[in-house]
Amino acid sequence: MTPSLSPTARQRWALFPVLVATAAAAGPGVAQAAPHNPAPGSPVRIERINGAAGLTVAAPHATVGLRAEFPAPTDGTAVAEVRVARNGKVTHKTKVKLTITNGEATLSKPIKTEQSGVYRVGVRVNGALVGDVVEFDAIPRRVTSGSGKASIEMMQSLLSQHAYVIGETGHFDARTGRALVAIRKRLGLSRTATFDNALATRLAKGQGDFTVKFPGHGRHVEANLSQQLLALIGAGGKVERVYTTSSGKPSTPTVLGSYSVYRKDLGTNAKGMVDSSYFIRGYAIHGYAEVPTYNASHGCLRVPVPDALSIFRWVQYGTKVDVYR
């Protein structure tokens, strides 16, 4: 559910400032990103994000704290070099005086993000890397159809990491818009195809995953009617895809409960239902021309027509369908 991105794509992003800090293992060459800041006790750390030890910050020009603690050099060296790289290119090399007490050296330095991008910060003493290289990313906080391709790709990557189904890479197309609607439903934001500061800030904090209610049901479908979302859940309770849906309106509500697909009809029927997978009586998951952001169907789980065939192929006879609020 969290696909990695190519170094080329990461370096191309023309990003806007919402920061997510991650750590990278120390070693020769370019550090490899890890999913979190170094654990307590690591020689080099990023701190003072959001005024504490959190991992995100949202500001036009952010400042994060760099702190290093390590054994003092035995040759009496009292200066370290802090190197800051953005998108793979070193932008700053700064000499920082070490504070040495009882054989331990410490340094603290604010790191400012003059531009957005992928930042890596390392501490060197006498040319040798000390401890970990720390990485943090600047991610978009606003993307529109007129934004550059790199920013749209970054937005799509963030959506994909949470299993929302995007369209053509680098294009703010209709499917990508539906993915935005879906994740905003999940987060309780306005149900629009908008990538704004409110959404970016929530994503930067790691929020947005679809919450699986029945992880023990194996490969199954979940329909959360409160959020108007339909999710395809793989083995082990892993979310594979999340779509926006429209369930039954108040006068014709969708049945609640746990059912199994017993019939599948490919194509379009007389009622305009496209690629239908029936899970009880006449209730089905199917494509439909109109899929508003609210519950409006006659009881079925509507999905956008362009997504219907993919869902139809994923669902099998006997696949469990869990419907709940």
XYZ file of C-alpha atoms in Angstrom:
325
model
C 0.000 0.000 0.000
C 2.959 2.275 0.229
C 4.736 2.037 -3.103
C 8.277 3.446 -3.288
C 9.071 6.217 -5.725
C 11.883 6.335 -8.216
C 14.785 8.659 -7.376
C 14.135 10.484 -10.634
C 10.537 11.206 -9.694
C 11.536 12.358 -6.229
C 14.128 14.749 -7.620
C 11.717 16.219 -10.170
C 9.015 17.250 -7.726
C 8.504 21.000 -7.623
C 7.034 20.839 -4.165
C 5.277 23.134 -1.746
C 5.993 23.306 1.986
C 4.435 20.693 4.228
C 7.217 18.660 5.763
C 7.326 15.007 6.659
C 10.535 13.956 8.387
C 12.006 10.513 7.867
C 15.318 8.976 8.769
C 17.960 7.387 6.593
C 20.499 4.775 7.525
C 24.071 5.996 7.631
C 26.546 4.656 5.133
C 28.564 5.569 2.076
C 26.885 7.421 -0.748
C 23.261 8.524 -0.754
C 21.283 7.397 2.262
C 18.225 5.191 1.813
C 15.006 6.607 3.232
C 13.486 4.893 6.260
C 9.868 5.403 7.376
C 10.583 7.310 10.574
C 12.986 9.569 12.396
C 15.913 7.752 14.050
C 15.024 6.076 17.329
C 15.961 7.742 20.640
C 19.673 7.419 21.160
C 20.583 7.813 17.511
C 23.630 10.104 17.132
C 21.881 12.473 14.680
C 18.246 13.514 14.889
C 15.736 15.955 13.500
C 13.681 17.544 16.270
C 11.552 20.547 17.157
C 9.096 19.819 14.372
C 5.732 21.303 15.376
C 7.471 22.451 18.519
C 8.104 18.914 19.720
C 9.435 15.595 18.494
C 6.724 15.175 15.854
C 7.461 14.396 12.239
C 5.511 17.065 10.347
C 5.358 20.804 9.927
C 3.356 23.041 7.599
C 4.796 26.467 6.880
C 5.881 28.509 3.831
C 9.468 28.508 5.080
C 9.980 25.810 7.670
C 12.717 25.430 10.233
C 13.530 22.098 11.801
C 16.114 21.390 14.447
C 19.190 19.243 13.905
C 20.806 17.711 16.965
C 23.790 15.389 17.162
C 25.332 13.654 20.174
C 28.369 11.408 19.796
C 31.733 10.598 21.421
C 34.118 13.541 21.195
C 36.891 13.238 18.602
C 40.030 11.849 20.208
C 42.267 14.267 18.287
C 40.711 17.321 19.918
C 38.684 18.436 16.906
C 35.970 20.834 18.092
C 34.194 21.629 14.828
C 31.801 19.580 12.711
C 30.524 20.172 9.225
C 26.771 20.056 8.601
C 25.852 19.283 4.991
C 22.366 19.913 3.652
C 21.333 18.436 0.310
C 18.122 19.096 -1.577
C 17.009 16.728 -4.334
C 20.381 15.013 -4.341
C 22.491 18.176 -4.599
C 24.421 19.658 -1.665
C 23.192 23.203 -1.077
C 24.909 24.117 2.194
C 28.076 23.180 4.043
C 28.300 24.874 7.425
C 30.920 24.649 10.144
C 29.356 24.216 13.574
C 31.212 24.353 16.868
C 30.904 21.283 19.054
C 30.092 21.465 22.720
C 32.294 18.914 24.466
C 31.526 17.722 27.983
C 32.892 14.610 29.691
C 34.054 13.116 26.431
C 30.728 13.667 24.638
C 30.277 16.077 21.723
C 26.947 17.740 20.947
C 25.731 20.229 18.380
C 22.420 21.883 17.608
C 21.566 23.760 14.430
C 18.362 25.001 12.804
C 17.845 23.773 9.247
C 15.765 26.108 7.091
C 13.928 25.030 3.967
C 14.537 27.842 1.507
C 12.860 25.777 -1.189
C 10.746 22.664 -1.226
C 12.191 19.279 -2.104
C 13.794 16.183 -0.633
C 16.264 17.199 2.067
C 19.090 15.132 3.523
C 21.169 16.380 6.420
C 24.426 14.825 7.589
C 27.098 15.630 10.153
C 30.769 15.067 9.363
C 33.838 15.282 11.573
C 37.205 15.303 9.802
C 35.380 14.277 6.630
C 33.802 11.162 8.163
C 30.040 10.796 8.456
C 28.751 10.680 12.014
C 25.785 8.413 12.745
C 22.695 8.747 10.587
C 21.897 10.904 7.617
C 18.446 12.362 8.306
C 15.964 12.931 5.497
C 12.782 14.971 5.348
C 10.531 15.797 2.418
C 8.681 18.939 1.419
C 5.365 17.842 -0.090
C 2.679 19.830 -1.923
C 0.121 21.685 0.124
C -1.853 22.826 -2.886
C -2.133 21.263 -6.332
C -4.514 22.184 -9.133
C -5.017 21.075 -12.715
C -2.732 23.949 -13.699
C 0.128 22.843 -11.455
C 3.272 21.422 -12.949
C 3.540 17.748 -13.804
C 6.005 17.118 -10.982
C 3.604 18.466 -8.352
C 0.721 16.421 -9.751
C 2.891 13.303 -9.661
C 3.725 13.961 -6.026
C 0.045 14.390 -5.170
C -0.809 11.162 -6.992
C 1.943 9.331 -5.154
C 0.524 10.437 -1.807
C -2.921 9.195 -2.834
C -1.531 5.876 -4.072
C 0.322 5.310 -0.843
C -3.080 5.152 0.855
C -4.542 2.875 -1.876
C -6.741 5.469 -3.586
C -6.896 4.748 -7.312
C -5.324 7.480 -9.436
C -5.384 8.091 -13.169
C -2.604 8.803 -15.632
C 0.613 9.766 -13.907
C 1.308 13.480 -14.086
C -2.229 14.375 -15.188
C -4.936 15.820 -12.955
C -7.579 13.682 -14.642
C -11.060 12.532 -13.630
C -9.878 9.365 -11.894
C -7.346 11.315 -9.855
C -10.143 13.731 -8.973
C -12.247 10.822 -7.735
C -9.335 9.630 -5.619
C -9.210 13.081 -4.030
C -12.938 12.950 -3.312
C -12.526 9.515 -1.743
C -9.679 10.436 0.593
C -11.420 13.646 1.603
C -14.492 11.553 2.472
C -12.282 9.360 4.629
C -10.846 12.368 6.460
C -14.158 14.186 6.898
C -13.179 17.074 4.629
C -15.377 18.708 2.009
C -16.182 16.176 -0.708
C -14.499 17.899 -3.600
C -11.704 16.985 -6.028
C -9.344 19.387 -4.271
C -5.805 19.041 -2.976
C -5.458 21.905 -0.514
C -3.604 22.739 2.677
C -6.160 20.946 4.851
C -5.670 17.680 2.979
C -1.911 18.032 2.621
C -1.475 18.640 6.340
C -3.458 15.509 7.188
C -1.497 13.435 4.687
C 1.779 14.779 6.039
C 0.769 13.379 9.419
C 0.285 9.953 7.901
C -3.520 10.085 7.949
C -5.842 8.888 5.188
C -5.752 5.089 5.364
C -9.060 3.277 4.989
C -9.809 1.542 8.300
C -10.555 -2.143 7.771
C -13.369 -3.299 10.031
C -13.163 -7.012 9.282
C -9.484 -7.902 8.773
C -10.246 -11.542 9.503
C -12.529 -11.905 6.498
C -9.637 -12.502 4.130
C -10.049 -11.246 0.585
C -13.279 -9.250 0.716
C -15.077 -5.981 -0.015
C -16.009 -3.395 2.602
C -18.564 -0.643 2.073
C -18.468 2.089 4.704
C -21.779 3.877 4.223
C -20.977 6.683 6.664
C -18.018 7.657 4.519
C -19.518 6.496 1.210
C -16.410 4.481 0.418
C -15.895 1.051 -1.084
C -12.633 -0.780 -0.438
C -11.154 -3.954 -1.876
C -9.357 -5.786 0.923
C -6.741 -8.381 0.131
C -5.489 -11.325 2.135
C -4.334 -10.454 5.615
C -6.588 -7.403 5.810
C -4.436 -5.303 3.473
C -6.263 -2.512 1.658
C -5.623 -2.850 -2.056
C -7.918 -0.203 -3.537
C -10.350 2.425 -2.273
C -13.113 3.996 -4.368
C -15.842 6.536 -3.853
C -19.327 5.018 -3.867
C -22.953 6.086 -3.568
C -25.201 3.791 -1.545
C -28.953 3.707 -1.050
C -30.819 6.932 -0.368
C -32.914 7.142 2.836
C -36.078 5.886 1.108
C -34.257 2.886 -0.426
C -31.363 2.144 1.952
C -28.597 -0.344 1.292
C -28.881 -3.466 3.420
C -26.361 -3.762 6.233
C -24.566 -6.965 7.047
C -22.132 -9.529 5.696
C -22.968 -11.216 2.390
C -21.301 -13.089 -0.463
C -21.288 -12.436 -4.196
C -23.592 -14.981 -5.845
C -24.078 -13.536 -9.334
C -22.009 -11.490 -11.785
C -23.360 -9.790 -14.917
C -20.859 -8.286 -17.338
C -21.977 -5.314 -19.396
C -24.865 -2.877 -19.079
C -28.409 -3.970 -18.252
C -31.751 -2.255 -18.918
C -31.456 -0.257 -15.691
C -28.118 1.237 -16.642
C -26.208 -0.961 -14.183
C -22.721 -1.683 -15.500
C -20.648 -4.790 -14.668
C -22.746 -5.852 -11.681
C -21.713 -8.116 -8.802
C -24.769 -9.116 -6.754
C -24.292 -9.889 -3.073
C -27.906 -10.327 -1.874
C -31.158 -10.359 -3.832
C -31.097 -7.358 -6.219
C -28.358 -5.502 -4.354
C -25.138 -5.218 -6.322
C -21.876 -3.391 -6.691
C -22.104 -1.838 -10.133
C -21.058 1.043 -12.299
C -23.534 3.818 -12.917
C -23.571 7.071 -14.845
C -24.328 9.134 -11.733
C -22.265 8.623 -8.579
C -22.752 11.683 -6.369
C -20.735 12.227 -3.204
C -23.752 11.268 -1.060
C -26.087 8.271 -0.864
C -28.473 8.431 -3.809
C -29.003 4.920 -5.194
C -31.962 2.552 -5.015
C -29.989 0.375 -2.605
C -27.036 -0.788 -4.666
C -23.452 0.317 -4.243
C -22.789 2.542 -7.235
C -19.252 3.098 -8.468
C -18.065 5.271 -11.376
C -18.421 3.502 -14.713
C -14.688 3.804 -15.567
C -13.893 1.848 -12.375
C -16.649 -0.746 -12.676
C -14.883 -3.335 -14.843
C -11.742 -3.330 -12.698
C -13.830 -3.913 -9.568
C -15.929 -6.537 -11.377
C -12.799 -8.470 -12.295
C -11.424 -8.262 -8.761
C -14.620 -9.554 -7.166
C -15.139 -13.302 -7.445
C -18.050 -15.620 -6.833
C -18.219 -16.092 -3.086
C -16.299 -12.904 -2.270
C -17.582 -11.550 1.004
C -19.140 -8.089 0.996
C -19.363 -6.319 4.356
C -21.734 -3.356 4.482
C -21.796 -1.136 7.561
C -22.095 2.395 8.805
